[in-house]
GROMACS .gro file of C-alpha atoms in nm:
model
  288
    1MET     CA    1   8.320   8.222  11.012
    2THR     CA    2   8.006   8.276  11.219
    3ALA     CA    3   7.912   8.584  11.419
    4GLU     CA    4   7.981   8.384  11.735
    5ASP     CA    5   8.330   8.292  11.615
    6ALA     CA    6   8.411   8.650  11.515
    7LEU     CA    7   8.292   8.800  11.845
    8ALA     CA    8   8.473   8.536  12.050
    9GLU     CA    9   8.793   8.615  11.862
   10ALA     CA   10   8.740   8.987  11.918
   11LEU     CA   11   8.689   8.933  12.291
   12GLY     CA   12   8.972   8.682  12.324
   13ARG     CA   13   8.739   8.440  12.501
   14GLU     CA   14   8.420   8.243  12.447
   15ILE     CA   15   8.093   8.434  12.428
   16SER     CA   16   7.853   8.393  12.717
   17LEU     CA   17   7.497   8.468  12.825
   18ASN     CA   18   7.639   8.592  13.155
   19GLU     CA   19   7.889   8.848  13.023
   20GLY     CA   20   7.743   9.191  12.948
   21LEU     CA   21   7.883   9.422  12.679
   22THR     CA   22   7.778   9.784  12.700
   23THR     CA   23   7.775  10.070  12.450
   24GLU     CA   24   7.826  10.330  12.722
   25PRO     CA   25   8.143  10.546  12.715
   26GLY     CA   26   8.426  10.325  12.832
   27GLY     CA   27   8.232  10.014  12.733
   28THR     CA   28   8.339   9.732  12.506
   29VAL     CA   29   8.116   9.819  12.208
   30VAL     CA   30   8.260  10.153  12.097
   31ALA     CA   31   8.060  10.197  11.774
   32HIS     CA   32   7.762  10.031  11.608
   33SER     CA   33   7.504  10.057  11.329
   34ASN     CA   34   7.277  10.359  11.351
   35LEU     CA   35   6.953  10.166  11.407
   36LEU     CA   36   7.070   9.979  11.716
   37ASP     CA   37   6.843  10.187  11.940
   38HIS     CA   38   6.545  10.024  11.769
   39TYR     CA   39   6.651   9.690  11.915
   40THR     CA   40   6.757   9.776  12.267
   41ASP     CA   41   6.650  10.002  12.552
   42GLU     CA   42   6.888  10.281  12.646
   43ASP     CA   43   6.979  10.128  12.982
   44GLU     CA   44   6.993   9.766  12.869
   45THR     CA   45   7.324   9.580  12.855
   46TRP     CA   46   7.330   9.285  12.620
   47SER     CA   47   7.523   8.967  12.683
   48SER     CA   48   7.797   8.877  12.437
   49ALA     CA   49   7.579   8.590  12.314
   50THR     CA   50   7.294   8.833  12.245
   51TRP     CA   51   7.527   9.059  12.049
   52ALA     CA   52   7.633   8.760  11.837
   53ASP     CA   53   7.268   8.672  11.774
   54HIS     CA   54   7.201   9.033  11.672
   55LEU     CA   55   7.481   9.019  11.415
   56ALA     CA   56   7.357   8.685  11.280
   57ASP     CA   57   6.989   8.792  11.251
   58PRO     CA   58   6.999   8.936  10.894
   59SER     CA   59   7.123   8.602  10.758
   60LEU     CA   60   6.839   8.421  10.934
   61GLU     CA   61   6.580   8.670  10.809
   62HIS     CA   62   6.711   8.654  10.451
   63PRO     CA   63   6.854   8.301  10.416
   64PHE     CA   64   6.886   8.318  10.035
   65ALA     CA   65   7.083   8.640  10.019
   66SER     CA   66   7.426   8.601   9.861
   67GLY     CA   67   7.710   8.806   9.723
   68PRO     CA   68   7.772   8.880   9.354
   69ASP     CA   69   7.969   8.555   9.319
   70GLY     CA   70   7.711   8.348   9.506
   71ASP     CA   71   7.908   8.353   9.832
   72ARG     CA   72   7.683   8.332  10.140
   73ARG     CA   73   7.955   8.385  10.400
   74ALA     CA   74   7.797   8.699  10.534
   75ILE     CA   75   8.014   8.784  10.836
   76LEU     CA   76   8.285   9.043  10.772
   77HIS     CA   77   8.551   9.076  11.042
   78VAL     CA   78   8.804   9.358  11.020
   79THR     CA   79   9.072   9.361  11.291
   80THR     CA   80   9.291   9.665  11.352
   81HIS     CA   81   9.610   9.631  11.557
   82MET     CA   82   9.784   9.945  11.681
   83HIS     CA   83  10.159   9.979  11.660
   84PRO     CA   84  10.338   9.894  11.991
   85LEU     CA   85  10.471  10.251  12.010
   86ASP     CA   86  10.130  10.412  11.964
   87ARG     CA   87   9.986  10.611  12.250
   88GLU     CA   88   9.674  10.485  12.426
   89LEU     CA   89   9.355  10.592  12.252
   90ASN     CA   90   9.044  10.713  12.433
   91HIS     CA   91   8.689  10.590  12.378
   92ALA     CA   92   8.605  10.863  12.127
   93GLU     CA   93   8.912  10.784  11.916
   94TRP     CA   94   8.837  10.411  11.912
   95SER     CA   95   8.480  10.497  11.815
   96GLU     CA   96   8.596  10.721  11.531
   97ILE     CA   97   8.819  10.443  11.395
   98GLY     CA   98   8.526  10.201  11.407
   99TYR     CA   99   8.294  10.433  11.216
  100ARG     CA  100   8.557  10.512  10.955
  101ILE     CA  101   8.633  10.146  10.889
  102ALA     CA  102   8.261  10.072  10.861
  103ARG     CA  103   8.209  10.354  10.611
  104VAL     CA  104   8.497  10.268  10.378
  105ALA     CA  105   8.411   9.896  10.391
  106GLY     CA  106   8.067   9.977  10.248
  107ILE     CA  107   7.869   9.846  10.545
  108ALA     CA  108   7.760  10.185  10.679
  109PRO     CA  109   7.689  10.431  10.394
  110PRO     CA  110   7.599  10.772  10.543
  111GLY     CA  111   7.223  10.827  10.566
  112ASP     CA  112   7.133  10.469  10.467
  113ASP     CA  113   6.872  10.336  10.713
  114GLN     CA  114   6.873   9.991  10.550
  115ALA     CA  115   7.247   9.933  10.585
  116CYS     CA  116   7.419   9.643  10.757
  117GLN     CA  117   7.414   9.556  11.126
  118TRP     CA  118   7.763   9.593  11.268
  119ILE     CA  119   7.954   9.667  11.587
  120ALA     CA  120   8.307   9.777  11.673
  121VAL     CA  121   8.454   9.598  11.974
  122GLN     CA  122   8.751   9.722  12.177
  123ALA     CA  123   8.816   9.438  12.419
  124GLN     CA  124   9.187   9.368  12.386
  125PRO     CA  125   9.479   9.611  12.431
  126GLY     CA  126   9.572   9.799  12.116
  127ARG     CA  127   9.311   9.624  11.908
  128LEU     CA  128   8.975   9.709  11.750
  129ASP     CA  129   8.742   9.458  11.581
  130VAL     CA  130   8.466   9.561  11.342
  131ILE     CA  131   8.215   9.280  11.286
  132ALA     CA  132   7.930   9.310  11.037
  133ASN     CA  133   7.671   9.107  10.855
  134LEU     CA  134   7.696   9.181  10.485
  135VAL     CA  135   7.324   9.114  10.439
  136ARG     CA  136   7.151   9.451  10.460
  137LEU     CA  137   6.823   9.506  10.643
  138ASP     CA  138   6.639   9.515  10.308
  139GLY     CA  139   6.769   9.166  10.225
  140THR     CA  140   7.022   9.271   9.963
  141TRP     CA  141   7.398   9.220   9.981
  142SER     CA  142   7.604   9.524  10.073
  143ALA     CA  143   7.806   9.691   9.798
  144GLN     CA  144   8.169   9.670   9.904
  145PRO     CA  145   8.462   9.838   9.730
  146ARG     CA  146   8.601   9.630   9.445
  147ARG     CA  147   8.944   9.646   9.607
  148LEU     CA  148   8.839   9.617   9.969
  149LEU     CA  149   9.181   9.534  10.106
  150GLN     CA  150   9.352   9.828   9.934
  151THR     CA  151   9.070  10.057  10.048
  152LEU     CA  152   9.122   9.950  10.409
  153VAL     CA  153   9.497  10.003  10.380
  154ALA     CA  154   9.447  10.355  10.245
  155GLU     CA  155   9.202  10.440  10.524
  156ALA     CA  156   9.442  10.299  10.782
  157ARG     CA  157   9.712  10.539  10.665
  158SER     CA  158   9.463  10.823  10.678
  159ILE     CA  159   9.373  10.730  11.037
  160GLU     CA  160   9.742  10.713  11.130
  161ALA     CA  161   9.794  11.063  10.994
  162ASP     CA  162   9.481  11.215  11.146
  163LEU     CA  163   9.543  11.070  11.492
  164LEU     CA  164   9.921  11.119  11.477
  165LEU     CA  165   9.986  10.749  11.525
  166HIS     CA  166  10.311  10.563  11.468
  167SER     CA  167  10.353  10.439  11.112
  168SER     CA  168  10.372  10.064  11.064
  169HIS     CA  169  10.564  10.098  10.737
  170ARG     CA  170  10.911  10.190  10.863
  171GLN     CA  171  11.189   9.965  10.743
  172ASP     CA  172  11.279   9.873  11.101
  173SER     CA  173  10.920   9.772  11.187
  174PRO     CA  174  10.829   9.403  11.198
  175ARG     CA  175  10.662   9.287  10.879
  176ARG     CA  176  10.335   9.133  10.998
  177ASP     CA  177  10.103   9.237  10.721
  178ARG     CA  178  10.106   8.929  10.499
  179ALA     CA  179   9.902   8.614  10.530
  180PRO     CA  180   9.852   8.300  10.320
  181GLY     CA  181   9.577   8.352  10.065
  182LEU     CA  182   9.669   8.711   9.984
  183GLU     CA  183   9.991   8.688   9.786
  184HIS     CA  184   9.948   8.680   9.408
  185VAL     CA  185  10.113   8.395   9.220
  186ALA     CA  186  10.350   8.541   8.963
  187SER     CA  187  10.298   8.426   8.605
  188PRO     CA  188  10.544   8.430   8.315
  189ARG     CA  189  10.536   8.765   8.141
  190VAL     CA  190  10.560   8.818   7.768
  191PRO     CA  191  10.847   9.058   7.682
  192THR     CA  192  10.708   9.382   7.541
  193ALA     CA  193  10.846   9.717   7.439
  194THR     CA  194  10.691   9.874   7.748
  195GLY     CA  195  10.844   9.617   7.985
  196PRO     CA  196  11.153   9.825   8.076
  197LEU     CA  197  10.934  10.130   8.145
  198ALA     CA  198  10.714   9.924   8.375
  199GLY     CA  199  11.023   9.797   8.555
  200ILE     CA  200  11.141  10.151   8.621
  201LEU     CA  201  10.803  10.250   8.761
  202ARG     CA  202  10.793   9.941   8.983
  203GLN     CA  203  11.133  10.031   9.127
  204LEU     CA  204  11.005  10.381   9.202
  205ALA     CA  205  10.686  10.243   9.356
  206ALA     CA  206  10.851   9.973   9.572
  207GLU     CA  207  10.687  10.021   9.914
  208GLN     CA  208  10.990   9.936  10.128
  209SER     CA  209  11.297   9.983   9.910
  210GLY     CA  210  11.215  10.243   9.643
  211PRO     CA  211  11.342  10.603   9.648
  212ILE     CA  212  10.995  10.743   9.712
  213SER     CA  213  10.962  10.506  10.007
  214THR     CA  214  11.289  10.639  10.153
  215VAL     CA  215  11.165  10.998  10.129
  216ARG     CA  216  10.826  10.902  10.273
  217GLN     CA  217  10.984  10.729  10.572
  218LEU     CA  218  11.207  11.030  10.641
  219VAL     CA  219  10.905  11.260  10.627
  220GLU     CA  220  10.715  11.031  10.866
  221GLU     CA  221  11.010  11.022  11.106
  222VAL     CA  222  11.037  11.403  11.111
  223GLY     CA  223  10.662  11.421  11.165
  224ARG     CA  224  10.681  11.185  11.463
  225GLN     CA  225  10.961  11.388  11.618
  226ALA     CA  226  10.775  11.714  11.558
  227ALA     CA  227  10.465  11.568  11.724
  228THR     CA  228  10.659  11.520  12.049
  229LEU     CA  229  10.769  11.885  12.068
  230PRO     CA  230  10.568  12.149  12.259
  231GLY     CA  231  10.376  12.422  12.083
  232ASP     CA  232  10.082  12.445  11.844
  233GLN     CA  233  10.304  12.525  11.547
  234THR     CA  234  10.504  12.203  11.579
  235LYS     CA  235  10.183  12.000  11.617
  236ALA     CA  236  10.047  12.161  11.301
  237ALA     CA  237  10.376  12.092  11.122
  238ALA     CA  238  10.356  11.728  11.231
  239ARG     CA  239  10.005  11.696  11.085
  240ASP     CA  240  10.120  11.851  10.758
  241LEU     CA  241  10.414  11.612  10.742
  242PHE     CA  242  10.191  11.309  10.795
  243TRP     CA  243   9.959  11.431  10.519
  244THR     CA  244  10.263  11.473  10.294
  245ALA     CA  245  10.372  11.115  10.370
  246ARG     CA  246  10.021  10.997  10.291
  247ARG     CA  247  10.032  11.172   9.951
  248LEU     CA  248  10.368  11.013   9.878
  249TYR     CA  249  10.219  10.673   9.957
  250GLY     CA  250   9.933  10.751   9.717
  251LEU     CA  251  10.190  10.841   9.451
  252GLN     CA  252  10.360  10.503   9.501
  253GLU     CA  253  10.027  10.323   9.454
  254GLN     CA  254   9.950  10.525   9.141
  255LEU     CA  255  10.289  10.447   8.987
  256GLY     CA  256  10.236  10.078   9.060
  257GLU     CA  257   9.900  10.084   8.882
  258ILE     CA  258  10.050  10.261   8.581
  259ALA     CA  259  10.328  10.000   8.571
  260SER     CA  260  10.067   9.724   8.560
  261ARG     CA  261   9.899   9.889   8.262
  262LEU     CA  262  10.230   9.934   8.078
  263GLN     CA  263  10.324   9.568   8.106
  264PRO     CA  264  10.038   9.331   8.020
  265SER     CA  265  10.073   8.984   8.161
  266GLU     CA  266   9.958   8.638   8.075
  267PRO     CA  267   9.647   8.526   8.261
  268SER     CA  268   9.769   8.477   8.613
  269ALA     CA  269   9.669   8.239   8.886
  270ALA     CA  270   9.594   8.508   9.139
  271LEU     CA  271   9.476   8.363   9.463
  272ALA     CA  272   9.134   8.487   9.568
  273PRO     CA  273   9.140   8.704   9.880
  274ALA     CA  274   8.951   8.445  10.080
  275ARG     CA  275   8.889   8.493  10.449
  276PRO     CA  276   9.106   8.535  10.647
  277VAL     CA  277   9.329   8.793  10.483
  278GLN     CA  278   9.541   9.059  10.649
  279ALA     CA  279   9.668   9.403  10.565
  280PRO     CA  280   9.845   9.689  10.735
  281ALA     CA  281   9.604   9.914  10.916
  282ALA     CA  282   9.664  10.159  11.190
  283SER     CA  283   9.909   9.901  11.225
  284ARG     CA  284   9.731   9.598  11.075
  285ALA     CA  285   9.387   9.484  10.970
  286ALA     CA  286   9.239   9.141  10.901
  287VAL     CA  287   8.930   9.084  10.689
  288ARG     CA  288   8.746   8.763  10.753
   0.00000   0.00000   0.00000
C-alpha cells in the first residue's frame, strides 16, 4: 500500500491537488508528527496530494531502509471505527485518540525529534485513520511493538474506558474484528500432563464465552448505565467500572498466555499478520 492509497482510503475518495486538508481545529488532519511545522507555514493548507507526498518522502530519501525482516513496505495504516452507539467525539478527543495510537504503535516516541512522519485523518463519520511512514527521519526503521496488534487492542480498550465509549466486546455486538491473514492455523498438539490445566485456563480466558468474560460484560453494562445518570458521583463510578472491566480483560489475556506456556505445541503454521489485518479498537482497528 502506498501513501496515496492509504490517504485515499481514509478520505473515502481519490486524493487531489485541488482539495485542501487543514490542521486547524475542526479540520480533517486532527493530529500529526511534531516536526510538521518545519515543513509548512502556519496559515498554509496542503492539498491531499501534498499530504500523501509528505508521507511518502522518507522512503524516497532513504530508499534502502527496510524492516528487521527485510520488508520495505513502509506505510502503516491504522483505522479506528467507533461503535454505532458511541456519542459524537469533538476535535480534541479525535486528536487525543490519534496521538495515543501513534505512541503505542512506536511511530511517535515522546521527545524523539527523529521519529516517523505521520498524520491522523478524521474524514468519515465515526472513523479515524492514522497513516505513517515507518522510515524515521534519521533513515532507520521505527521500532514497533513485537505484538503490534495486541498492543493496539489493549490501547483501544483503554481509550474506550477513558472516553466512556461503548464497548465493542458485548456478546450482542456484531463480530467484525476478524480478517483473513490474522487467524492462526491450529496444529496438532502433543498430549502432555499440563494439557488439562491449559484447557481449564483457556476456558477461563475465553473472550466471549468464559466466566470472566460474563463478569466483565456485566461490569461494562453497569458502567454504561451509570454514565447516563446525572451527578459527578455516578460519572466517577462509571469510570471506575470501566477501569475494572479493563483489568478483567487484562486478566483474561494473562491467563491465555499462561495457558500457552503450560501446553507446548508442535511447530505451527501461523499465518503472518500481513497487511491488511484488523482488530477491535475503539470499536475496530485495521493495520495495513
